mmCIF file of C-alpha atoms in Angstrom:
data_model
loop_
_atom_site.group_PDB
_atom_site.id
_atom_site.type_symbol
_atom_site.label_atom_id
_atom_site.label_comp_id
_atom_site.label_asym_id
_atom_site.label_seq_id
_atom_site.Cartn_x
_atom_site.Cartn_y
_atom_site.Cartn_z
ATOM 1 C CA UNK A 1031 30.769 24.629 -16.704
ATOM 2 C CA UNK A 1032 27.739 22.549 -15.750
ATOM 3 C CA UNK A 1033 24.877 22.752 -18.245
ATOM 4 C CA UNK A 1034 21.205 22.975 -17.368
ATOM 5 C CA UNK A 1035 20.726 19.586 -19.016
ATOM 6 C CA UNK A 1036 23.431 18.055 -16.801
ATOM 7 C CA UNK A 1037 21.825 19.512 -13.673
ATOM 8 C CA UNK A 1038 18.490 18.064 -14.768
ATOM 9 C CA UNK A 1039 20.058 14.643 -15.290
ATOM 10 C CA UNK A 1040 21.641 14.768 -11.845
ATOM 11 C CA UNK A 1041 18.382 15.788 -10.172
ATOM 12 C CA UNK A 1042 16.594 12.910 -11.919
ATOM 13 C CA UNK A 1043 19.331 10.519 -10.776
ATOM 14 C CA UNK A 1044 19.152 11.748 -7.171
ATOM 15 C CA UNK A 1045 15.346 11.467 -7.195
ATOM 16 C CA UNK A 1046 15.554 7.903 -8.521
ATOM 17 C CA UNK A 1047 18.181 6.851 -5.973
ATOM 18 C CA UNK A 1048 16.217 8.506 -3.187
ATOM 19 C CA UNK A 1049 13.003 6.711 -4.129
ATOM 20 C CA UNK A 1050 14.641 3.286 -4.107
ATOM 21 C CA UNK A 1051 17.344 3.685 -1.451
ATOM 22 C CA UNK A 1052 16.007 6.194 1.091
ATOM 23 C CA UNK A 1053 14.453 3.482 3.289
ATOM 24 C CA UNK A 1054 17.817 1.721 3.598
ATOM 25 C CA UNK A 1055 19.609 5.003 4.191
ATOM 26 C CA UNK A 1056 17.195 6.305 6.826
ATOM 27 C CA UNK A 1057 16.900 2.874 8.440
ATOM 28 C CA UNK A 1058 20.662 2.618 8.919
ATOM 29 C CA UNK A 1059 20.839 6.150 10.300
ATOM 30 C CA UNK A 1060 17.989 5.435 12.720
ATOM 31 C CA UNK A 1061 20.047 2.537 14.076
ATOM 32 C CA UNK A 1062 22.981 4.887 14.611
ATOM 33 C CA UNK A 1063 21.138 7.949 15.886
ATOM 34 C CA UNK A 1064 18.115 6.451 17.618
ATOM 35 C CA UNK A 1065 15.981 9.302 16.287
ATOM 36 C CA UNK A 1066 13.746 9.215 13.197
ATOM 37 C CA UNK A 1067 13.760 12.969 12.626
ATOM 38 C CA UNK A 1068 17.529 13.296 12.910
ATOM 39 C CA UNK A 1069 18.038 10.289 10.636
ATOM 40 C CA UNK A 1070 15.792 11.730 7.926
ATOM 41 C CA UNK A 1071 17.535 15.110 8.203
ATOM 42 C CA UNK A 1072 20.978 13.531 7.773
ATOM 43 C CA UNK A 1073 19.759 11.536 4.770
ATOM 44 C CA UNK A 1074 18.300 14.635 3.163
ATOM 45 C CA UNK A 1075 21.556 16.537 3.737
ATOM 46 C CA UNK A 1076 23.354 13.778 1.817
ATOM 47 C CA UNK A 1077 20.878 14.178 -1.055
ATOM 48 C CA UNK A 1078 21.497 17.925 -1.103
ATOM 49 C CA UNK A 1079 25.248 17.256 -1.213
ATOM 50 C CA UNK A 1080 24.705 14.949 -4.199
ATOM 51 C CA UNK A 1081 22.838 17.681 -6.047
ATOM 52 C CA UNK A 1082 25.749 20.049 -5.389
ATOM 53 C CA UNK A 1083 28.628 17.680 -6.231
ATOM 54 C CA UNK A 1084 27.452 15.210 -8.871
ATOM 55 C CA UNK A 1085 27.104 17.757 -11.706
ATOM 56 C CA UNK A 1086 30.867 18.368 -11.429
ATOM 57 C CA UNK A 1087 32.133 14.923 -10.415
ATOM 58 C CA UNK A 1088 29.635 12.738 -12.237
ATOM 59 C CA UNK A 1089 27.208 10.206 -10.777
ATOM 60 C CA UNK A 1090 29.204 7.648 -8.738
ATOM 61 C CA UNK A 1091 29.211 3.963 -9.633
ATOM 62 C CA UNK A 1092 27.420 3.143 -6.361
ATOM 63 C CA UNK A 1093 25.243 6.192 -5.600
ATOM 64 C CA UNK A 1094 23.515 4.544 -2.619
ATOM 65 C CA UNK A 1095 26.849 3.861 -0.898
ATOM 66 C CA UNK A 1096 27.984 7.413 -1.714
ATOM 67 C CA UNK A 1097 24.895 8.855 -0.018
ATOM 68 C CA UNK A 1098 25.388 6.600 2.992
ATOM 69 C CA UNK A 1099 29.030 7.628 3.320
ATOM 70 C CA UNK A 1100 28.196 11.341 3.163
ATOM 71 C CA UNK A 1101 25.316 10.969 5.629
ATOM 72 C CA UNK A 1102 27.519 9.081 8.103
ATOM 73 C CA UNK A 1103 30.223 11.744 7.771
ATOM 74 C CA UNK A 1104 27.674 14.449 8.588
ATOM 75 C CA UNK A 1105 26.531 12.459 11.605
ATOM 76 C CA UNK A 1106 30.144 11.834 12.637
ATOM 77 C CA UNK A 1107 30.900 15.561 12.422
ATOM 78 C CA UNK A 1108 27.908 16.240 14.658
ATOM 79 C CA UNK A 1109 29.122 13.682 17.195
ATOM 80 C CA UNK A 1110 32.591 15.276 17.150
ATOM 81 C CA UNK A 1111 31.128 18.679 17.887
ATOM 82 C CA UNK A 1112 29.203 17.206 20.801
ATOM 83 C CA UNK A 1113 32.195 15.175 21.996
ATOM 84 C CA UNK A 1114 33.613 18.091 23.916
ATOM 85 C CA UNK A 1115 30.765 17.760 26.421
ATOM 86 C CA UNK A 1116 29.762 14.152 25.906
ATOM 87 C CA UNK A 1117 32.049 11.133 26.031
ATOM 88 C CA UNK A 1118 29.401 8.871 24.487
ATOM 89 C CA UNK A 1119 29.308 11.082 21.392
ATOM 90 C CA UNK A 1120 33.081 10.798 21.070
ATOM 91 C CA UNK A 1121 32.815 6.995 21.145
ATOM 92 C CA UNK A 1122 30.110 7.037 18.501
ATOM 93 C CA UNK A 1123 32.223 9.304 16.308
ATOM 94 C CA UNK A 1124 35.172 6.875 16.582
ATOM 95 C CA UNK A 1125 32.943 3.923 15.677
ATOM 96 C CA UNK A 1126 31.599 5.726 12.632
ATOM 97 C CA UNK A 1127 35.058 6.817 11.563
ATOM 98 C CA UNK A 1128 36.267 3.231 11.799
ATOM 99 C CA UNK A 1129 33.385 1.867 9.722
ATOM 100 C CA UNK A 1130 33.975 4.468 7.003
ATOM 101 C CA UNK A 1131 37.729 3.887 6.954
ATOM 102 C CA UNK A 1132 37.253 0.140 6.551
ATOM 103 C CA UNK A 1133 35.530 0.314 3.158
ATOM 104 C CA UNK A 1134 33.240 3.158 2.095
ATOM 105 C CA UNK A 1135 31.662 0.837 -0.490
ATOM 106 C CA UNK A 1136 30.225 -1.207 2.375
ATOM 107 C CA UNK A 1137 28.468 1.844 3.796
ATOM 108 C CA UNK A 1138 25.022 0.374 3.071
ATOM 109 C CA UNK A 1139 24.947 -2.331 5.740
ATOM 110 C CA UNK A 1140 22.431 -4.261 7.829
ATOM 111 C CA UNK A 1141 19.937 -3.608 5.036
ATOM 112 C CA UNK A 1142 17.312 -6.180 5.965
ATOM 113 C CA UNK A 1143 17.261 -5.386 9.678
ATOM 114 C CA UNK A 1144 17.324 -1.635 9.089
ATOM 115 C CA UNK A 1145 14.477 -1.493 6.566
ATOM 116 C CA UNK A 1146 12.279 -3.875 8.531
ATOM 117 C CA UNK A 1147 12.951 -1.912 11.724
ATOM 118 C CA UNK A 1148 11.974 1.275 9.894
ATOM 119 C CA UNK A 1149 8.716 -0.333 8.764
ATOM 120 C CA UNK A 1150 8.012 -1.438 12.336
ATOM 121 C CA UNK A 1151 8.717 2.078 13.579
ATOM 122 C CA UNK A 1152 6.375 3.622 11.000
ATOM 123 C CA UNK A 1153 3.615 1.234 12.115
ATOM 124 C CA UNK A 1154 4.107 1.693 15.855
ATOM 125 C CA UNK A 1155 0.812 1.104 17.748
ATOM 126 C CA UNK A 1156 1.090 4.542 19.352
ATOM 127 C CA UNK A 1157 0.343 6.070 15.926
ATOM 128 C CA UNK A 1158 -3.040 6.324 14.252
ATOM 129 C CA UNK A 1159 -3.612 4.384 11.033
ATOM 130 C CA UNK A 1160 -3.477 7.671 9.096
ATOM 131 C CA UNK A 1161 -0.141 8.538 10.691
ATOM 132 C CA UNK A 1162 1.222 5.036 10.062
ATOM 133 C CA UNK A 1163 0.317 5.223 6.380
ATOM 134 C CA UNK A 1164 1.698 8.730 5.941
ATOM 135 C CA UNK A 1165 4.973 7.938 7.700
ATOM 136 C CA UNK A 1166 5.390 4.715 5.696
ATOM 137 C CA UNK A 1167 4.939 6.653 2.460
ATOM 138 C CA UNK A 1168 7.385 9.308 3.617
ATOM 139 C CA UNK A 1169 10.189 7.216 5.122
ATOM 140 C CA UNK A 1170 9.863 3.800 3.465
ATOM 141 C CA UNK A 1171 8.398 4.604 0.050
ATOM 142 C CA UNK A 1172 10.427 7.810 -0.238
ATOM 143 C CA UNK A 1173 7.510 10.000 -1.358
ATOM 144 C CA UNK A 1174 7.688 13.734 -0.835
ATOM 145 C CA UNK A 1175 5.165 15.565 1.328
ATOM 146 C CA UNK A 1176 3.680 17.061 -1.845
ATOM 147 C CA UNK A 1177 3.278 13.615 -3.435
ATOM 148 C CA UNK A 1178 1.546 12.245 -0.328
ATOM 149 C CA UNK A 1179 -0.784 15.236 -0.186
ATOM 150 C CA UNK A 1180 -1.686 14.801 -3.851
ATOM 151 C CA UNK A 1181 -2.235 11.071 -3.399
ATOM 152 C CA UNK A 1182 -4.700 11.513 -0.544
ATOM 153 C CA UNK A 1183 -6.226 14.802 -1.731
ATOM 154 C CA UNK A 1184 -5.052 16.644 1.366
ATOM 155 C CA UNK A 1185 -3.171 19.888 1.793
ATOM 156 C CA UNK A 1186 0.598 19.784 1.910
ATOM 157 C CA UNK A 1187 0.578 21.692 5.218
ATOM 158 C CA UNK A 1188 -1.782 19.168 6.806
ATOM 159 C CA UNK A 1189 0.359 16.210 5.700
ATOM 160 C CA UNK A 1190 3.502 17.954 6.972
ATOM 161 C CA UNK A 1191 1.860 18.525 10.364
ATOM 162 C CA UNK A 1192 0.824 14.862 10.511
ATOM 163 C CA UNK A 1193 4.410 13.785 9.850
ATOM 164 C CA UNK A 1194 5.775 16.130 12.527
ATOM 165 C CA UNK A 1195 3.230 14.880 15.087
ATOM 166 C CA UNK A 1196 4.012 11.253 14.233
ATOM 167 C CA UNK A 1197 7.751 11.779 14.714
ATOM 168 C CA UNK A 1198 7.110 13.546 18.003
ATOM 169 C CA UNK A 1199 4.970 10.652 19.201
ATOM 170 C CA UNK A 1200 7.676 8.141 18.265
ATOM 171 C CA UNK A 1201 10.225 10.149 20.245
ATOM 172 C CA UNK A 1202 7.920 10.310 23.271
ATOM 173 C CA UNK A 1203 7.435 6.526 23.354
ATOM 174 C CA UNK A 1204 11.094 5.699 22.590
ATOM 175 C CA UNK A 1205 9.938 3.757 19.530
ATOM 176 C CA UNK A 1206 13.365 3.735 17.878
ATOM 177 C CA UNK A 1207 15.085 2.209 20.887
ATOM 178 C CA UNK A 1208 12.737 -0.734 21.295
ATOM 179 C CA UNK A 1209 13.134 -3.911 19.246
ATOM 180 C CA UNK A 1210 9.808 -5.806 19.095
ATOM 181 C CA UNK A 1211 10.038 -9.543 19.489
ATOM 182 C CA UNK A 1212 7.797 -12.570 19.716
ATOM 183 C CA UNK A 1213 4.085 -11.851 19.721
ATOM 184 C CA UNK A 1214 4.629 -8.091 19.520
ATOM 185 C CA UNK A 1215 6.808 -8.481 16.434
ATOM 186 C CA UNK A 1216 4.090 -10.572 14.756
ATOM 187 C CA UNK A 1217 1.466 -8.002 15.719
ATOM 188 C CA UNK A 1218 3.582 -5.170 14.352
ATOM 189 C CA UNK A 1219 4.143 -7.076 11.097
ATOM 190 C CA UNK A 1220 0.378 -7.461 10.804
ATOM 191 C CA UNK A 1221 0.071 -3.680 11.133
ATOM 192 C CA UNK A 1222 2.718 -3.193 8.417
ATOM 193 C CA UNK A 1223 0.811 -5.505 6.068
ATOM 194 C CA UNK A 1224 -2.414 -3.651 6.853
ATOM 195 C CA UNK A 1225 -0.886 -0.282 5.995
ATOM 196 C CA UNK A 1226 0.548 -1.567 2.717
ATOM 197 C CA UNK A 1227 -2.807 -3.065 1.720
ATOM 198 C CA UNK A 1228 -4.640 0.111 2.750
ATOM 199 C CA UNK A 1229 -2.314 2.014 0.434
ATOM 200 C CA UNK A 1230 -2.991 -0.448 -2.397
ATOM 201 C CA UNK A 1231 -6.759 -0.256 -1.930
ATOM 202 C CA UNK A 1232 -6.721 3.527 -2.042
ATOM 203 C CA UNK A 1233 -4.965 3.296 -5.386
ATOM 204 C CA UNK A 1234 -7.194 0.495 -6.657
ATOM 205 C CA UNK A 1235 -10.459 2.244 -5.794
ATOM 206 C CA UNK A 1236 -10.004 5.842 -4.666
ATOM 207 C CA UNK A 1237 -12.174 6.904 -1.738
ATOM 208 C CA UNK A 1238 -12.648 10.477 -2.923
ATOM 209 C CA UNK A 1239 -11.928 12.776 -5.837
ATOM 210 C CA UNK A 1240 -12.553 12.607 -9.563
ATOM 211 C CA UNK A 1241 -10.262 9.682 -10.400
ATOM 212 C CA UNK A 1242 -11.647 6.142 -10.135
ATOM 213 C CA UNK A 1243 -8.146 4.743 -9.548
ATOM 214 C CA UNK A 1244 -4.696 6.040 -8.605
ATOM 215 C CA UNK A 1245 -2.287 3.471 -10.098
ATOM 216 C CA UNK A 1246 0.881 5.127 -8.689
ATOM 217 C CA UNK A 1247 -0.322 4.259 -5.176
ATOM 218 C CA UNK A 1248 -0.810 0.639 -6.272
ATOM 219 C CA UNK A 1249 2.728 0.664 -7.678
ATOM 220 C CA UNK A 1250 4.145 1.918 -4.358
ATOM 221 C CA UNK A 1251 2.226 -0.723 -2.422
ATOM 222 C CA UNK A 1252 3.461 -3.441 -4.787
ATOM 223 C CA UNK A 1253 7.032 -2.234 -4.337
ATOM 224 C CA UNK A 1254 6.673 -2.303 -0.543
ATOM 225 C CA UNK A 1255 5.167 -5.789 -0.798
ATOM 226 C CA UNK A 1256 8.165 -7.011 -2.779
ATOM 227 C CA UNK A 1257 10.500 -5.491 -0.195
ATOM 228 C CA UNK A 1258 8.626 -7.326 2.555
ATOM 229 C CA UNK A 1259 8.860 -10.685 0.775
ATOM 230 C CA UNK A 1260 12.630 -10.190 0.622
ATOM 231 C CA UNK A 1261 12.870 -9.113 4.272
ATOM 232 C CA UNK A 1262 10.478 -11.695 5.755
ATOM 233 C CA UNK A 1263 10.625 -14.628 3.305
ATOM 234 C CA UNK A 1264 9.256 -17.226 5.736
ATOM 235 C CA UNK A 1265 5.959 -15.473 6.525
ATOM 236 C CA UNK A 1266 2.999 -16.895 4.601
ATOM 237 C CA UNK A 1267 0.861 -13.767 4.880
ATOM 238 C CA UNK A 1268 3.620 -11.563 3.473
ATOM 239 C CA UNK A 1269 3.557 -13.711 0.336
ATOM 240 C CA UNK A 1270 -0.244 -13.806 0.474
ATOM 241 C CA UNK A 1271 -0.465 -10.016 0.446
ATOM 242 C CA UNK A 1272 2.042 -9.766 -2.382
ATOM 243 C CA UNK A 1273 0.035 -12.326 -4.371
ATOM 244 C CA UNK A 1274 -3.226 -10.510 -3.716
ATOM 245 C CA UNK A 1275 -1.868 -7.147 -4.835
ATOM 246 C CA UNK A 1276 -0.185 -8.552 -7.961
ATOM 247 C CA UNK A 1277 -3.368 -10.357 -9.031
ATOM 248 C CA UNK A 1278 -5.606 -7.367 -8.343
ATOM 249 C CA UNK A 1279 -3.190 -4.985 -10.064
ATOM 250 C CA UNK A 1280 -3.182 -7.202 -13.157
ATOM 251 C CA UNK A 1281 -6.672 -5.831 -13.938
ATOM 252 C CA UNK A 1282 -5.890 -2.122 -13.545
ATOM 253 C CA UNK A 1283 -5.662 -1.326 -17.262
ATOM 254 C CA UNK A 1284 -9.067 -2.905 -17.908
ATOM 255 C CA UNK A 1285 -10.953 -1.454 -14.916
ATOM 256 C CA UNK A 1286 -11.691 1.924 -16.509
ATOM 257 C CA UNK A 1287 -12.989 3.032 -19.898
ATOM 258 C CA UNK A 1288 -11.555 5.751 -22.142
ATOM 259 C CA UNK A 1289 -13.102 8.521 -20.020
ATOM 260 C CA UNK A 1290 -12.052 6.954 -16.730
ATOM 261 C CA UNK A 1291 -15.460 5.466 -15.933
ATOM 262 C CA UNK A 1292 -15.505 2.159 -14.012
ATOM 263 C CA UNK A 1293 -15.823 -1.063 -16.016
ATOM 264 C CA UNK A 1294 -17.445 -4.002 -14.229
ATOM 265 C CA UNK A 1295 -15.479 -7.254 -13.981
ATOM 266 C CA UNK A 1296 -17.658 -9.140 -16.485
ATOM 267 C CA UNK A 1297 -17.340 -6.321 -19.010
ATOM 268 C CA UNK A 1298 -13.556 -6.016 -18.844
ATOM 269 C CA UNK A 1299 -11.369 -6.882 -21.818
ATOM 270 C CA UNK A 1300 -9.382 -9.738 -20.326
ATOM 271 C CA UNK A 1301 -6.774 -9.428 -23.046
ATOM 272 C CA UNK A 1302 -5.736 -6.223 -21.263
ATOM 273 C CA UNK A 1303 -5.069 -8.041 -18.003
ATOM 274 C CA UNK A 1304 -1.337 -8.047 -17.241
ATOM 275 C CA UNK A 1305 -0.099 -11.618 -17.746
ATOM 276 C CA UNK A 1306 3.232 -10.888 -16.045
ATOM 277 C CA UNK A 1307 1.527 -9.720 -12.862
ATOM 278 C CA UNK A 1308 -0.752 -12.739 -12.939
ATOM 279 C CA UNK A 1309 2.269 -15.061 -13.156
ATOM 280 C CA UNK A 1310 3.979 -13.275 -10.264
ATOM 281 C CA UNK A 1311 0.781 -13.339 -8.232
ATOM 282 C CA UNK A 1312 0.188 -17.054 -8.755
ATOM 283 C CA UNK A 1313 3.810 -17.818 -7.862
ATOM 284 C CA UNK A 1314 3.536 -15.768 -4.655
ATOM 285 C CA UNK A 1315 0.243 -17.504 -3.833
ATOM 286 C CA UNK A 1316 1.862 -20.919 -4.264
ATOM 287 C CA UNK A 1317 4.595 -19.884 -1.817
ATOM 288 C CA UNK A 1318 2.012 -18.565 0.667
ATOM 289 C CA UNK A 1319 0.100 -21.847 0.473
ATOM 290 C CA UNK A 1320 3.302 -23.854 0.942
ATOM 291 C CA UNK A 1321 4.203 -21.906 4.065
ATOM 292 C CA UNK A 1322 0.678 -21.814 5.512
ATOM 293 C CA UNK A 1323 -0.180 -25.466 4.947
ATOM 294 C CA UNK A 1324 -3.777 -26.210 5.946
ATOM 295 C CA UNK A 1325 -4.322 -22.839 7.639
ATOM 296 C CA UNK A 1326 -4.159 -20.039 5.040
ATOM 297 C CA UNK A 1327 -4.424 -16.514 6.408
ATOM 298 C CA UNK A 1328 -6.805 -13.751 5.301
ATOM 299 C CA UNK A 1329 -4.479 -12.333 2.626
ATOM 300 C CA UNK A 1330 -3.803 -15.763 1.140
ATOM 301 C CA UNK A 1331 -7.559 -16.490 1.068
ATOM 302 C CA UNK A 1332 -8.241 -13.207 -0.719
ATOM 303 C CA UNK A 1333 -5.416 -13.964 -3.131
ATOM 304 C CA UNK A 1334 -6.986 -17.345 -3.918
ATOM 305 C CA UNK A 1335 -10.262 -15.551 -4.700
ATOM 306 C CA UNK A 1336 -8.396 -13.183 -7.023
ATOM 307 C CA UNK A 1337 -6.692 -16.206 -8.594
ATOM 308 C CA UNK A 1338 -10.093 -17.724 -9.429
ATOM 309 C CA UNK A 1339 -10.785 -14.648 -11.546
ATOM 310 C CA UNK A 1340 -7.286 -14.602 -13.034
ATOM 311 C CA UNK A 1341 -7.531 -18.232 -14.150
ATOM 312 C CA UNK A 1342 -10.880 -17.718 -15.918
ATOM 313 C CA UNK A 1343 -10.420 -16.907 -19.616
ATOM 314 C CA UNK A 1344 -14.036 -15.693 -19.798
ATOM 315 C CA UNK A 1345 -16.572 -14.544 -17.180
ATOM 316 C CA UNK A 1346 -18.557 -17.744 -17.723
ATOM 317 C CA UNK A 1347 -15.568 -19.868 -16.700
ATOM 318 C CA UNK A 1348 -15.277 -18.222 -13.274
ATOM 319 C CA UNK A 1349 -15.602 -20.758 -10.457
ATOM 320 C CA UNK A 1350 -18.177 -18.847 -8.407
ATOM 321 C CA UNK A 1351 -19.021 -21.752 -6.048
ATOM 322 C CA UNK A 1352 -15.327 -21.936 -5.143
ATOM 323 C CA UNK A 1353 -15.243 -18.159 -4.590
ATOM 324 C CA UNK A 1354 -18.347 -18.326 -2.372
ATOM 325 C CA UNK A 1355 -16.716 -21.083 -0.299
ATOM 326 C CA UNK A 1356 -13.523 -19.070 0.061
ATOM 327 C CA UNK A 1357 -15.482 -16.020 1.208
ATOM 328 C CA UNK A 1358 -17.258 -18.184 3.781
ATOM 329 C CA UNK A 1359 -13.877 -19.366 5.079
ATOM 330 C CA UNK A 1360 -12.585 -15.782 5.092
ATOM 331 C CA UNK A 1361 -15.668 -14.585 6.980
ATOM 332 C CA UNK A 1362 -15.051 -17.194 9.683
ATOM 333 C CA UNK A 1363 -11.451 -16.026 9.982
ATOM 334 C CA UNK A 1364 -12.146 -12.292 10.080
ATOM 335 C CA UNK A 1365 -15.752 -11.777 11.207
ATOM 336 C CA UNK A 1366 -15.865 -8.885 8.724
ATOM 337 C CA UNK A 1367 -19.274 -7.710 7.463
ATOM 338 C CA UNK A 1368 -17.555 -6.412 4.313
ATOM 339 C CA UNK A 1369 -16.428 -9.973 3.594
ATOM 340 C CA UNK A 1370 -20.027 -11.099 4.102
ATOM 341 C CA UNK A 1371 -21.164 -8.486 1.576
ATOM 342 C CA UNK A 1372 -18.674 -9.888 -0.916
ATOM 343 C CA UNK A 1373 -19.954 -13.374 -0.126
ATOM 344 C CA UNK A 1374 -23.451 -12.179 -0.998
ATOM 345 C CA UNK A 1375 -22.169 -11.220 -4.438
ATOM 346 C CA UNK A 1376 -20.507 -14.621 -4.872
ATOM 347 C CA UNK A 1377 -23.629 -16.473 -3.714
ATOM 348 C CA UNK A 1378 -25.683 -14.501 -6.185
ATOM 349 C CA UNK A 1379 -23.393 -15.527 -9.013
ATOM 350 C CA UNK A 1380 -23.006 -19.136 -7.904
ATOM 351 C CA UNK A 1381 -26.562 -20.036 -6.860
ATOM 352 C CA UNK A 1382 -28.796 -17.290 -8.230
ATOM 353 C CA UNK A 1383 -29.507 -13.664 -7.239
ATOM 354 C CA UNK A 1384 -32.116 -14.677 -4.642
ATOM 355 C CA UNK A 1385 -29.420 -16.479 -2.625
ATOM 356 C CA UNK A 1386 -27.203 -13.415 -2.658
ATOM 357 C CA UNK A 1387 -30.063 -11.049 -1.869
ATOM 358 C CA UNK A 1388 -31.053 -13.090 1.187
ATOM 359 C CA UNK A 1389 -27.620 -12.456 2.720
ATOM 360 C CA UNK A 1390 -27.333 -8.850 1.532
ATOM 361 C CA UNK A 1391 -30.700 -8.021 3.131
ATOM 362 C CA UNK A 1392 -29.337 -9.193 6.484
ATOM 363 C CA UNK A 1393 -26.467 -6.698 6.239
ATOM 364 C CA UNK A 1394 -28.551 -3.572 5.577
ATOM 365 C CA UNK A 1395 -28.855 -2.682 9.264
ATOM 366 C CA UNK A 1396 -25.353 -3.775 10.278
ATOM 367 C CA UNK A 1397 -23.844 -0.873 12.301
ATOM 368 C CA UNK A 1398 -20.387 -1.268 10.753
ATOM 369 C CA UNK A 1399 -21.833 -0.868 7.256
ATOM 370 C CA UNK A 1400 -23.879 2.235 7.989
ATOM 371 C CA UNK A 1401 -23.212 4.713 5.216
ATOM 372 C CA UNK A 1402 -21.187 2.184 3.190
ATOM 373 C CA UNK A 1403 -22.174 2.799 -0.416
ATOM 374 C CA UNK A 1404 -21.445 -0.733 -1.602
ATOM 375 C CA UNK A 1405 -24.350 -2.177 0.432
ATOM 376 C CA UNK A 1406 -27.038 -0.497 -1.704
ATOM 377 C CA UNK A 1407 -24.852 -0.994 -4.776
ATOM 378 C CA UNK A 1408 -24.725 -4.766 -4.250
ATOM 379 C CA UNK A 1409 -28.432 -4.908 -3.420
ATOM 380 C CA UNK A 1410 -29.201 -2.861 -6.540
ATOM 381 C CA UNK A 1411 -27.332 -5.327 -8.730
ATOM 382 C CA UNK A 1412 -29.064 -8.331 -7.166
ATOM 383 C CA UNK A 1413 -32.514 -6.687 -7.302
ATOM 384 C CA UNK A 1414 -31.988 -5.850 -10.958
ATOM 385 C CA UNK A 1415 -31.118 -9.467 -11.725
ATOM 386 C CA UNK A 1416 -34.312 -10.761 -10.093
ATOM 387 C CA UNK A 1417 -36.379 -8.268 -12.106
ATOM 388 C CA UNK A 1418 -37.200 -5.786 -9.313
ATOM 389 C CA UNK A 1419 -35.885 -2.874 -11.336
ATOM 390 C CA UNK A 1420 -37.654 0.016 -9.603
ATOM 391 C CA UNK A 1421 -36.190 -1.075 -6.292
ATOM 392 C CA UNK A 1422 -32.827 -1.557 -7.988
ATOM 393 C CA UNK A 1423 -32.927 1.977 -9.396
ATOM 394 C CA UNK A 1424 -33.621 3.366 -5.920
ATOM 395 C CA UNK A 1425 -30.724 1.386 -4.433
ATOM 396 C CA UNK A 1426 -28.284 2.558 -7.119
ATOM 397 C CA UNK A 1427 -29.384 6.157 -6.508
ATOM 398 C CA UNK A 1428 -28.844 5.712 -2.760
ATOM 399 C CA UNK A 1429 -25.404 4.215 -3.394
ATOM 400 C CA UNK A 1430 -24.539 7.225 -5.562
ATOM 401 C CA UNK A 1431 -25.478 9.617 -2.750
ATOM 402 C CA UNK A 1432 -23.161 7.760 -0.366
ATOM 403 C CA UNK A 1433 -20.217 7.373 -2.754
ATOM 404 C CA UNK A 1434 -17.295 9.747 -2.217
ATOM 405 C CA UNK A 1435 -15.639 9.149 -5.569
ATOM 406 C CA UNK A 1436 -17.009 11.279 -8.420
ATOM 407 C CA UNK A 1437 -16.448 8.701 -11.180
ATOM 408 C CA UNK A 1438 -18.093 5.956 -9.150
ATOM 409 C CA UNK A 1439 -20.986 8.256 -8.243
ATOM 410 C CA UNK A 1440 -21.714 9.032 -11.895
ATOM 411 C CA UNK A 1441 -21.450 5.340 -12.789
ATOM 412 C CA UNK A 1442 -24.021 4.445 -10.113
ATOM 413 C CA UNK A 1443 -26.356 7.194 -11.289
ATOM 414 C CA UNK A 1444 -26.126 5.795 -14.834
ATOM 415 C CA UNK A 1445 -27.063 2.359 -13.520
ATOM 416 C CA UNK A 1446 -29.998 3.901 -11.647
ATOM 417 C CA UNK A 1447 -31.244 5.633 -14.778
ATOM 418 C CA UNK A 1448 -30.816 2.482 -16.858
ATOM 419 C CA UNK A 1449 -32.752 0.384 -14.328
ATOM 420 C CA UNK A 1450 -35.555 2.973 -14.299
ATOM 421 C CA UNK A 1451 -35.824 2.954 -18.088
ATOM 422 C CA UNK A 1452 -35.790 -0.826 -18.288
ATOM 423 C CA UNK A 1453 -38.396 -1.017 -15.550
#
């Protein structure tokens, strides 16, 4: 008789295997089936079989291979049923049967190609950025629809509909059949990196809701970044992104106070910064710099900026002139007004608040920054430092009205009140 405790242990084991192995499983099945939806369904059927069988048989020594074997058998059975009308299905069934008969332990094959292909599929240009992110979380990160909905504060039904629409779009454009190469492959990899970093940023500084940060999203992005460095080890920007995320994540524990309120960089307890993540980040940055040579990409440049903070034992030791120079280089590479806003902060710290304010004032009317709460927030900080506290209070209040995150909004209101009192 199987106890409730044993069933719970099995469910936990299946969940753990699914989280870490589902991308490989689905990726391999996509290669076989040529259909994302059918591949995910076969993988999920294997997980259901594990929940039914493992309580009685015990968890196998190689659970990932077990799941792959069961999934392939389900697919093979489907091909056999279709073989009566379709000779191609019969051939596919024979191929699958031969691969399983050879050595079931080798059922997890073509791992690198399969997972990378799955990432490329999830970030197909026919999909919106929202759909790319959602599908990556679902198929590559192995999150459930409920987990994705909770992460992005959306309804489960809405996320499910987005996933269905994304799969339908991929089918319509034959995304699974194509194999991007050359310039298109590089472009698609750039999209993959963008989605992973978007995921990290949402965890690092949540756009909406009551929580200032959502560390589990950062953890998923870091895990995807590590997968990418294993799959594409010769790409400098892959290592640059991994370095950037590791270095930024090293500060997570110090970025919020006991009640979850934001803590500014200079006020953070640097003893709480994660030394292990800093070491990993600096090592990844060194590899990115080795591969990039004299032409570091945007992620490597941002990682170098993060490294300047990581190397400073105290706020006073931060090399702000170096950071300002790196932001200038990054601005030339990207043309991003957000980068220019960050450069204004660095200029203010390196050469005085007036220098930063001169640049920040130029960005107030920039169309791309309309409604961006960090513009008045940065101006408020710089105005406060030059002694124009009434103006600073007004800017902090405006930033609070624009902020979507409740914790950040309250923090900005506190700064507005403090500036008013001091003024």
